[in-house]
mmCIF file of C-alpha atoms in Angstrom:
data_model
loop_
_atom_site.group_PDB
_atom_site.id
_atom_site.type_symbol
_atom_site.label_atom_id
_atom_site.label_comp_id
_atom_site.label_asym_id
_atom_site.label_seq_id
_atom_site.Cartn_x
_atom_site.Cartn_y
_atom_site.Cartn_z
ATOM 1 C CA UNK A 285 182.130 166.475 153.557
ATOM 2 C CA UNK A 286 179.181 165.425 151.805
ATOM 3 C CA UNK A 287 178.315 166.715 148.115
ATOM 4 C CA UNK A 288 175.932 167.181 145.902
ATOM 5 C CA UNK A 289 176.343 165.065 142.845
ATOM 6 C CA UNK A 290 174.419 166.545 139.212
ATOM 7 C CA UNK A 291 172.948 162.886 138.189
ATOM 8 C CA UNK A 292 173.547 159.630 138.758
ATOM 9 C CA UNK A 293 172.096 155.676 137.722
ATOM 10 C CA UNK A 294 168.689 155.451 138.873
ATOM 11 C CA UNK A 295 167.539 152.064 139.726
ATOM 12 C CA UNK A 296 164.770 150.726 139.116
ATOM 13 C CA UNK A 297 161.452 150.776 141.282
ATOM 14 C CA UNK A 298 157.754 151.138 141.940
ATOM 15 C CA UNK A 299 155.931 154.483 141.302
ATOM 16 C CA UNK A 300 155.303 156.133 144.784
ATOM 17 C CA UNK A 301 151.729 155.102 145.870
ATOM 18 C CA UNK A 302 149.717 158.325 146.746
ATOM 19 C CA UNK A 303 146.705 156.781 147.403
ATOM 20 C CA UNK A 304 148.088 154.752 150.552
ATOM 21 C CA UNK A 305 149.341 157.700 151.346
ATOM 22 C CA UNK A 306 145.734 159.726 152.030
ATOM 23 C CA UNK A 307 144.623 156.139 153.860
ATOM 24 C CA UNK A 308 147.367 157.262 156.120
ATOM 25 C CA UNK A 309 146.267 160.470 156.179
ATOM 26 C CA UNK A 310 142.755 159.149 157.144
ATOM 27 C CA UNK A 311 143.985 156.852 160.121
ATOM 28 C CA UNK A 312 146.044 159.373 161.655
ATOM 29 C CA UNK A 313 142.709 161.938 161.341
ATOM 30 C CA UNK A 314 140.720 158.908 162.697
ATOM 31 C CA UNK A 315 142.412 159.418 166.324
ATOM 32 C CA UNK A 316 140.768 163.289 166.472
ATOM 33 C CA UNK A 317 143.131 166.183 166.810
ATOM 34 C CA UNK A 318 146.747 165.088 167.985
ATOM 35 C CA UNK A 319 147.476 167.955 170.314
ATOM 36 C CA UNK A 320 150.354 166.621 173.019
ATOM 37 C CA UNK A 321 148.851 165.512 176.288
ATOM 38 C CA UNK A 322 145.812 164.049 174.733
ATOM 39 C CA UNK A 323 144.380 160.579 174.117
ATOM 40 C CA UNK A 324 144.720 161.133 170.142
ATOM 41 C CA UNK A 325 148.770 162.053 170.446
ATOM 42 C CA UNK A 326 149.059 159.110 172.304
ATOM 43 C CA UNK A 327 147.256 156.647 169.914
ATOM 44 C CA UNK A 328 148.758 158.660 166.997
ATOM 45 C CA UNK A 329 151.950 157.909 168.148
ATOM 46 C CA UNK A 330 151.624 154.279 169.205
ATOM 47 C CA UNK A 331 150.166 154.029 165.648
ATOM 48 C CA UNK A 332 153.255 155.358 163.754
ATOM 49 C CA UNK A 333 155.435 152.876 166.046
ATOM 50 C CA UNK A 334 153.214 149.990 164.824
ATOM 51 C CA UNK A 335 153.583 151.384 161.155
ATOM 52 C CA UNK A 336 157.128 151.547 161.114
ATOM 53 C CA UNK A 337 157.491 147.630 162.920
ATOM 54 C CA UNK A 338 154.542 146.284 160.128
ATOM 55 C CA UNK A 339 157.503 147.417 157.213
ATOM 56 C CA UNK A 340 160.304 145.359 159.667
ATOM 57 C CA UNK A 341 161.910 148.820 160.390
ATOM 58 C CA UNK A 342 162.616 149.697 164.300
ATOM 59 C CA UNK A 343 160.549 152.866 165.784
ATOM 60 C CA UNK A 344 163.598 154.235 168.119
ATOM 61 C CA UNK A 345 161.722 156.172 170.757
ATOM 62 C CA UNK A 346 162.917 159.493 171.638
ATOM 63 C CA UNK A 347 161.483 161.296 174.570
ATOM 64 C CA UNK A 348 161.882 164.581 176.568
ATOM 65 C CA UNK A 349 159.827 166.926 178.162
ATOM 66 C CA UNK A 350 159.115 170.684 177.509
ATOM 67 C CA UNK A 351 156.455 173.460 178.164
ATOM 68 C CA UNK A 352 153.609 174.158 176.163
ATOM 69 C CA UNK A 353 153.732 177.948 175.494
ATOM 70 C CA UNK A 354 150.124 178.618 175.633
ATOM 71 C CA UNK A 355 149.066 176.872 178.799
ATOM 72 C CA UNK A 356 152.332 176.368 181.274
ATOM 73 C CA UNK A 357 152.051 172.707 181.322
ATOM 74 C CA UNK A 358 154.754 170.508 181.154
ATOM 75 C CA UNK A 359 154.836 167.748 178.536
ATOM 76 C CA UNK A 360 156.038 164.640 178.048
ATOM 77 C CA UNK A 361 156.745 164.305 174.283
ATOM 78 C CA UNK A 362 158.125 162.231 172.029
ATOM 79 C CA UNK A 363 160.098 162.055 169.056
ATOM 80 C CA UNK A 364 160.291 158.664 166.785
ATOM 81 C CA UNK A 365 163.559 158.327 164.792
ATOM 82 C CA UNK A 366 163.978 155.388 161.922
ATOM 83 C CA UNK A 367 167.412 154.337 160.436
ATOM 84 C CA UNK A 368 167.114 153.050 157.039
ATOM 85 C CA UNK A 369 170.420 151.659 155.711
ATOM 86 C CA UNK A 370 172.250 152.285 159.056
ATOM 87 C CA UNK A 371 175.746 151.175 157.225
ATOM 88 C CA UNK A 372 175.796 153.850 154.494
ATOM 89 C CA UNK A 373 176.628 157.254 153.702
ATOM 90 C CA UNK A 374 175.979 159.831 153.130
ATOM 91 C CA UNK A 375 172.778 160.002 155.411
ATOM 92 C CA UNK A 376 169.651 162.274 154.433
ATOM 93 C CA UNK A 377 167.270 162.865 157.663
ATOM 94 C CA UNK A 378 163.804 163.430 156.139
ATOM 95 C CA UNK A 379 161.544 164.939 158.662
ATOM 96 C CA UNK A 380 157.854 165.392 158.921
ATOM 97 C CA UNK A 381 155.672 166.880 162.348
ATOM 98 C CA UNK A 382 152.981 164.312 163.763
ATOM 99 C CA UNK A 383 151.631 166.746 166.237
ATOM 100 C CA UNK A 384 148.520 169.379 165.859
ATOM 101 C CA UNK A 385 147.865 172.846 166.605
ATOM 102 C CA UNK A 386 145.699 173.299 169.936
ATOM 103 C CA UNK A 387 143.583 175.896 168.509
ATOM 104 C CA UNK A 388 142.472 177.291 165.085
ATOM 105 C CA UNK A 389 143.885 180.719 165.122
ATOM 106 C CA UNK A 390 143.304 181.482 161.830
ATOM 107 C CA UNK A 391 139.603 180.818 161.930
ATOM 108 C CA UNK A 392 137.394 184.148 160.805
ATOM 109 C CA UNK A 393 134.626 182.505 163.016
ATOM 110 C CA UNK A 394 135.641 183.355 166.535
ATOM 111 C CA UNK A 395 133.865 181.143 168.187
ATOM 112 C CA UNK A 396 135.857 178.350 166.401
ATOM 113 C CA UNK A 397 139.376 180.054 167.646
ATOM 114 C CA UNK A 398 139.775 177.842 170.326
ATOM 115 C CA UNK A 399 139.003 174.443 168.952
ATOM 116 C CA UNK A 400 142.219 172.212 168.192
ATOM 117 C CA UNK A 401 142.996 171.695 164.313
ATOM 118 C CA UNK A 402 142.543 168.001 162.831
ATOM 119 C CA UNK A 403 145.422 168.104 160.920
ATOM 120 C CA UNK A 404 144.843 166.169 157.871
ATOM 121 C CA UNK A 405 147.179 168.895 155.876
ATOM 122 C CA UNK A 406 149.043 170.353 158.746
ATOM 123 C CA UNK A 407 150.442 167.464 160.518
ATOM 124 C CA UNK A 408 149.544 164.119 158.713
ATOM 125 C CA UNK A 409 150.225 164.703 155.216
ATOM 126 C CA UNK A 410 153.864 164.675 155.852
ATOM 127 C CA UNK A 411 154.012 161.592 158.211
ATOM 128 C CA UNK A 412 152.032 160.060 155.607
ATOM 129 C CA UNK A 413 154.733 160.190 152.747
ATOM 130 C CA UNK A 414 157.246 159.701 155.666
ATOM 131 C CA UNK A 415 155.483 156.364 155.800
ATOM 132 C CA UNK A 416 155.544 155.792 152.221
ATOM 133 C CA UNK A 417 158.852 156.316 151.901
ATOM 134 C CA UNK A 418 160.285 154.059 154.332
ATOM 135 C CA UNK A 419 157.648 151.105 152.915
ATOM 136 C CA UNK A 420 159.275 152.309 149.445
ATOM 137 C CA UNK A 421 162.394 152.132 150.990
ATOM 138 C CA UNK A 422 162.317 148.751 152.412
ATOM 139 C CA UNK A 423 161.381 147.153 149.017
ATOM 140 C CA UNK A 424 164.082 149.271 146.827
ATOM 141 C CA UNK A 425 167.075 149.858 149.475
ATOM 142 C CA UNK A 426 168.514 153.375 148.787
ATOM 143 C CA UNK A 427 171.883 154.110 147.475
ATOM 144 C CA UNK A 428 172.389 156.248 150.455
ATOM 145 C CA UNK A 429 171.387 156.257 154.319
ATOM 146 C CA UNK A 430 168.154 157.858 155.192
ATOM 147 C CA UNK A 431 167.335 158.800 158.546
ATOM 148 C CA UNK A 432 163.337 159.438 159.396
ATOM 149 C CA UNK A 433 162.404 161.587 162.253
ATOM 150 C CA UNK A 434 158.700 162.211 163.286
ATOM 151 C CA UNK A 435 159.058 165.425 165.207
ATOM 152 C CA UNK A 436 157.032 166.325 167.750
ATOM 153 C CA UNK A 437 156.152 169.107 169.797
ATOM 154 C CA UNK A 438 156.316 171.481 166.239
ATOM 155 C CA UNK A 439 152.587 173.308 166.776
ATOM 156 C CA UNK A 440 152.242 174.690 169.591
ATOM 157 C CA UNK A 441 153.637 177.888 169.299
ATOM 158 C CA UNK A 442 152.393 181.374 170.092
ATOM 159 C CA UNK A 443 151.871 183.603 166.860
ATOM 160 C CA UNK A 444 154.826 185.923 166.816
ATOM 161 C CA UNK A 445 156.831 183.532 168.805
ATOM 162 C CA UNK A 446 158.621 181.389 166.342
ATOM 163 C CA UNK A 447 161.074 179.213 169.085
ATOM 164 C CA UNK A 448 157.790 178.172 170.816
ATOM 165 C CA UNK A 449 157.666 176.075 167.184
ATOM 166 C CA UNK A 450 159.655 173.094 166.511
ATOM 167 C CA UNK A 451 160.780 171.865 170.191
ATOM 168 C CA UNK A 452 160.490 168.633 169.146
ATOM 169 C CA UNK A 453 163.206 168.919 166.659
ATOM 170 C CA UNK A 454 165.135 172.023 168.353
ATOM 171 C CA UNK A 455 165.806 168.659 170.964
ATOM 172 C CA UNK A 456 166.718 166.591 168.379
ATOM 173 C CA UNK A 457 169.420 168.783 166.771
ATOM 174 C CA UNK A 458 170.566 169.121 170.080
ATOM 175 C CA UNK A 459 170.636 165.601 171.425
ATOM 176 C CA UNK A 460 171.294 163.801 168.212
ATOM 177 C CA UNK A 461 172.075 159.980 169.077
ATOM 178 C CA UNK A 462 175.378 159.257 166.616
ATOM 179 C CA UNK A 463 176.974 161.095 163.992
ATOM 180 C CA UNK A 464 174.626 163.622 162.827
ATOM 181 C CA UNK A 465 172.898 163.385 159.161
ATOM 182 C CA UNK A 466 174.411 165.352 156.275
ATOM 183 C CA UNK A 467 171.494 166.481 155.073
ATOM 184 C CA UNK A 468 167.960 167.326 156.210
ATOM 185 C CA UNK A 469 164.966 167.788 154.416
ATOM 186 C CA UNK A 470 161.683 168.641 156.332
ATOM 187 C CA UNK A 471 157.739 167.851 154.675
ATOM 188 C CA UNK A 472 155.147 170.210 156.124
ATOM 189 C CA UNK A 473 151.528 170.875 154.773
ATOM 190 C CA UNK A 474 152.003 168.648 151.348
ATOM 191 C CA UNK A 475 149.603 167.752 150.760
ATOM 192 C CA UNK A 476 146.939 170.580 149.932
ATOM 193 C CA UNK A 477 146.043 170.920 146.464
ATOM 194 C CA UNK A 478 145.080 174.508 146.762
ATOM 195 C CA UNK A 479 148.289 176.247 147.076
ATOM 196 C CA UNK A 480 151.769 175.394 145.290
ATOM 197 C CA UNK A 481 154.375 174.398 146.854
ATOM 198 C CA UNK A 482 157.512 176.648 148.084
ATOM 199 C CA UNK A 483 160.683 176.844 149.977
ATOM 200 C CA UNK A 484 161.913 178.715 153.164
ATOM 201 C CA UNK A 485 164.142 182.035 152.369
ATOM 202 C CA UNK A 486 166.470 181.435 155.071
ATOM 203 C CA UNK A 487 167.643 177.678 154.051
ATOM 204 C CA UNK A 488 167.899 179.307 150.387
ATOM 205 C CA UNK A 489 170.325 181.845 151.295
ATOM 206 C CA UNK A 490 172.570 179.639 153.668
ATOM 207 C CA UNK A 491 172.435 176.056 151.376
ATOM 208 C CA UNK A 492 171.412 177.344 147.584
ATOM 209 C CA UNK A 493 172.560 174.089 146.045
ATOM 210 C CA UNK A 494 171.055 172.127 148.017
ATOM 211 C CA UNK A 495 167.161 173.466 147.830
ATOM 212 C CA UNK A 496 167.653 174.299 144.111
ATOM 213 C CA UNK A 497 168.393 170.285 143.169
ATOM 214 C CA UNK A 498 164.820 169.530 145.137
ATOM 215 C CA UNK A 499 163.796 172.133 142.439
ATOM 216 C CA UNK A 500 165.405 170.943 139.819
ATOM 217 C CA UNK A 501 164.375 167.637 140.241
ATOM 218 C CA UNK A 502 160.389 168.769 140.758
ATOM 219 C CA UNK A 503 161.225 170.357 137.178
ATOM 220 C CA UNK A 504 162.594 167.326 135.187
ATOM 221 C CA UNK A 505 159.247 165.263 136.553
ATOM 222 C CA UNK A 506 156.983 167.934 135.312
ATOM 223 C CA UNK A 507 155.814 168.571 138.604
ATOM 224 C CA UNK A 508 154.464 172.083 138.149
ATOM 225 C CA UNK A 509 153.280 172.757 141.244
ATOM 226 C CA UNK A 510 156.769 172.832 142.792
ATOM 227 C CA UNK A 511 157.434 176.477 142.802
ATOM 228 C CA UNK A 512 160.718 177.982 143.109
ATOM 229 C CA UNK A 513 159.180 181.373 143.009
ATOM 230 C CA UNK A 514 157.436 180.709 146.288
ATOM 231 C CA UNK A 515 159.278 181.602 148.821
ATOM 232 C CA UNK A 516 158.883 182.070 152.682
ATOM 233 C CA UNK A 517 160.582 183.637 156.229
ATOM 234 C CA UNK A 518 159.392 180.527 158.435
ATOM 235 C CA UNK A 519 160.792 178.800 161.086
ATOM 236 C CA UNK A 520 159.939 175.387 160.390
ATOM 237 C CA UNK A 521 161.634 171.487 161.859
ATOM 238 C CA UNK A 522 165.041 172.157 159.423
ATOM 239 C CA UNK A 523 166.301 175.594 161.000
ATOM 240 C CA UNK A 524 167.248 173.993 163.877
ATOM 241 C CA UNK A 525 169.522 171.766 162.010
ATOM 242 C CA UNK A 526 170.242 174.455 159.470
ATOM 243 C CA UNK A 527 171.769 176.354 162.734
ATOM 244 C CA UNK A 528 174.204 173.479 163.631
ATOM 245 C CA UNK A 529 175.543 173.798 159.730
ATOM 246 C CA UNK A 530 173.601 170.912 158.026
ATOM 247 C CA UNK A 531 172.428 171.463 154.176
ATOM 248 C CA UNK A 532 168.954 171.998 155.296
ATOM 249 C CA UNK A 533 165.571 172.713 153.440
ATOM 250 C CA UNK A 534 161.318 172.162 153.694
ATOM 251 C CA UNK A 535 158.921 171.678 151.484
ATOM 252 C CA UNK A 536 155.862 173.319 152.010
ATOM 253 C CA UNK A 537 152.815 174.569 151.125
ATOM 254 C CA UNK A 538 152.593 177.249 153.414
ATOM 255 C CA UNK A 539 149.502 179.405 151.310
ATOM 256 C CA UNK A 540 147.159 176.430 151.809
ATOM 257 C CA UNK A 541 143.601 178.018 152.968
ATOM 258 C CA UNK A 542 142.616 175.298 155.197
ATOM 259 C CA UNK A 543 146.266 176.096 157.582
ATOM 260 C CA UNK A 544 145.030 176.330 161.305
ATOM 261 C CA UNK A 545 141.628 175.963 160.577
ATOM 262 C CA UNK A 546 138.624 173.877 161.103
ATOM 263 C CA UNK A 547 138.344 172.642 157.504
ATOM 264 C CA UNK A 548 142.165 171.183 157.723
ATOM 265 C CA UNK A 549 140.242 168.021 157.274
ATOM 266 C CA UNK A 550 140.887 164.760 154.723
ATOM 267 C CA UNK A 551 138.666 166.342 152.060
ATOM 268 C CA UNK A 552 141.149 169.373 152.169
ATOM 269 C CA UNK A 553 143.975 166.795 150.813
ATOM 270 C CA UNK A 554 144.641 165.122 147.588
ATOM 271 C CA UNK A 555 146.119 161.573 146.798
ATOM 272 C CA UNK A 556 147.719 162.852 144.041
ATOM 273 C CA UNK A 557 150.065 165.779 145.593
ATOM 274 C CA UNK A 558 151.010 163.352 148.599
ATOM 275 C CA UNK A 559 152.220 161.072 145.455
ATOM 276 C CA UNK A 560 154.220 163.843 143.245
ATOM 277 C CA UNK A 561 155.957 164.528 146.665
ATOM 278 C CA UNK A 562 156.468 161.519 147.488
ATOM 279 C CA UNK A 563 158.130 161.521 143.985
ATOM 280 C CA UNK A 564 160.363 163.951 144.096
ATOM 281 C CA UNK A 565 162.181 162.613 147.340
ATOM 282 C CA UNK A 566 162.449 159.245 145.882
ATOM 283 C CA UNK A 567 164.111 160.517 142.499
ATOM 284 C CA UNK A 568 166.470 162.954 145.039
ATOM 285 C CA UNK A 569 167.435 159.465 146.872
ATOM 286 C CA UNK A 570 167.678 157.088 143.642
ATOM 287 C CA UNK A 571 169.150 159.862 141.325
ATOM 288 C CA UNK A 572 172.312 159.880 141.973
ATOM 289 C CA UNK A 573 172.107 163.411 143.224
ATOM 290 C CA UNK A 574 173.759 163.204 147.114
ATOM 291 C CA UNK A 575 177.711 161.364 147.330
ATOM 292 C CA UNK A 576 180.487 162.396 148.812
#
């Protein structure tokens, strides 16, 4: 059984680079709105398979099909899966959507409503430290395994509807290839400056220990804008893992203003949050904090 360890050595290795991080943010926003069944998913994904091969790391493709709530359609989807340090243990999956909403719900303009969302917070601010992290990764090997999943599918739920969300990693959990990770840690809308950044209630009350060390961490960096206060009922890529019994949390910035929106553009997303996220995983991994 995996455990959470109070400190540990950390080695020694480069700052993580938020600035790279928004250029990702920009490509993936370069390819328009990445709403499944579209010519943008299907460059957006082909570019996160080239990203991950450019670091020397192996995109493992995993696909299945599902209906889109909205419209009826059927789907062929995707989900991209990345083993880091294949040979060690404990293993920490760290999960971020790639898809985009379909249509700005949360616009006060209703004649914006049924335009689909860009995405630059929603969507590719978490691939983008996912991407960090495994180039991070690849030049300071981790103490532990790492498992990175780009979930698809997460999006394109009907409000009120929460399992229309996440069937992209509601598959996963189910169909996990190999013995399954022993903790999960999901990045969703990091990257807005506008809003701090909180936790979900339900992964609180099932795995405390686990989503106060994130915390805890965020607190001995300085990072102020990590929140424990902040606090959500949301049914976000970890609960379906959380349901199977794996130490679970997200980090998210779930107030940000921008969320389903027409201005959820790259101006909407700062360098410097993508990097004090990207932070706090990398001290979690090189801390000392996860061991058996």
């Amino acid at each position: 059984m995996a455990a959470l360890f109070v400190a540990g050595a950390v080695l020694a290795r480069e700052p993580f680079d938020g600035d790279a991080a928004f250029a990702r943010v920009e490509a993936q926003c370069s390819f328009g709105p990445r709403v499944p069944g579209t010519k943008g998913h299907a460059a957006c994904l082909a570019w996160i398979q080239d990203e991950v091969r450019a670091l020397g790391l192996v995109p493992e493709a995993h696909g299945f099909r599902a209906v889109a709530p909205a419209t009826g359609d059927t789907l062929d989807l995707t989900n991209v899966l990345v083993r880091i340090a294949p040979e060690k243990s404990p293993r920490l999956l760290l999960g971020a959507h790639w898809d985009t909403r379909g249509w700005s719900d949360q616009e006060t303009d209703p004649t914006l409503r049924a335009l689909p969302v860009l995405g630059a917070n929603d969507g590719a601010s978490g691939v983008a430290v996912l991407l960090g992290l495994a180039e991070q990764f690849v030049a300071t090997p981790p103490p532990i395994g790492i498992d990175l999943v780009f979930f698809d599918m997460e999006d394109q739920g009907r409000a009120g509807h929460p399992r229309e969300y996440c069937l992209g990693s509601q598959w996963m959990a189910r169909n996990w290839p190999g013995t399954l990770p022993d903790f999960v840690l999901v990045l969703d809308m990091v990257g807005s400056p506008e809003t701090d950044l909180g936790r979900d209630l339900y992964s609180l009350g099932a795995f405390p220990g686990w989503n106060r060390l994130l915390f805890d961490v965020a607190e001995g960096l300085g990072f102020t804008e990590f929140d424990r206060t902040r606090a959500y009922e949301l049914f976000d890529d970890h609960i379906p893992f959380l349901e199977i019994g794996i130490p679970s949390a997200v980090i998210i910035g779930f107030d940000a203003p921008t969320w389903h929106t027409q201005r959820d553009v790259p101006a909407s997303v700062s360098a410097d949050r993508l990097g004090r996220v990207g932070e706090v995983v990398l001290e979690v991994v090189h801390g000392g904090y996860l061991g058996r």
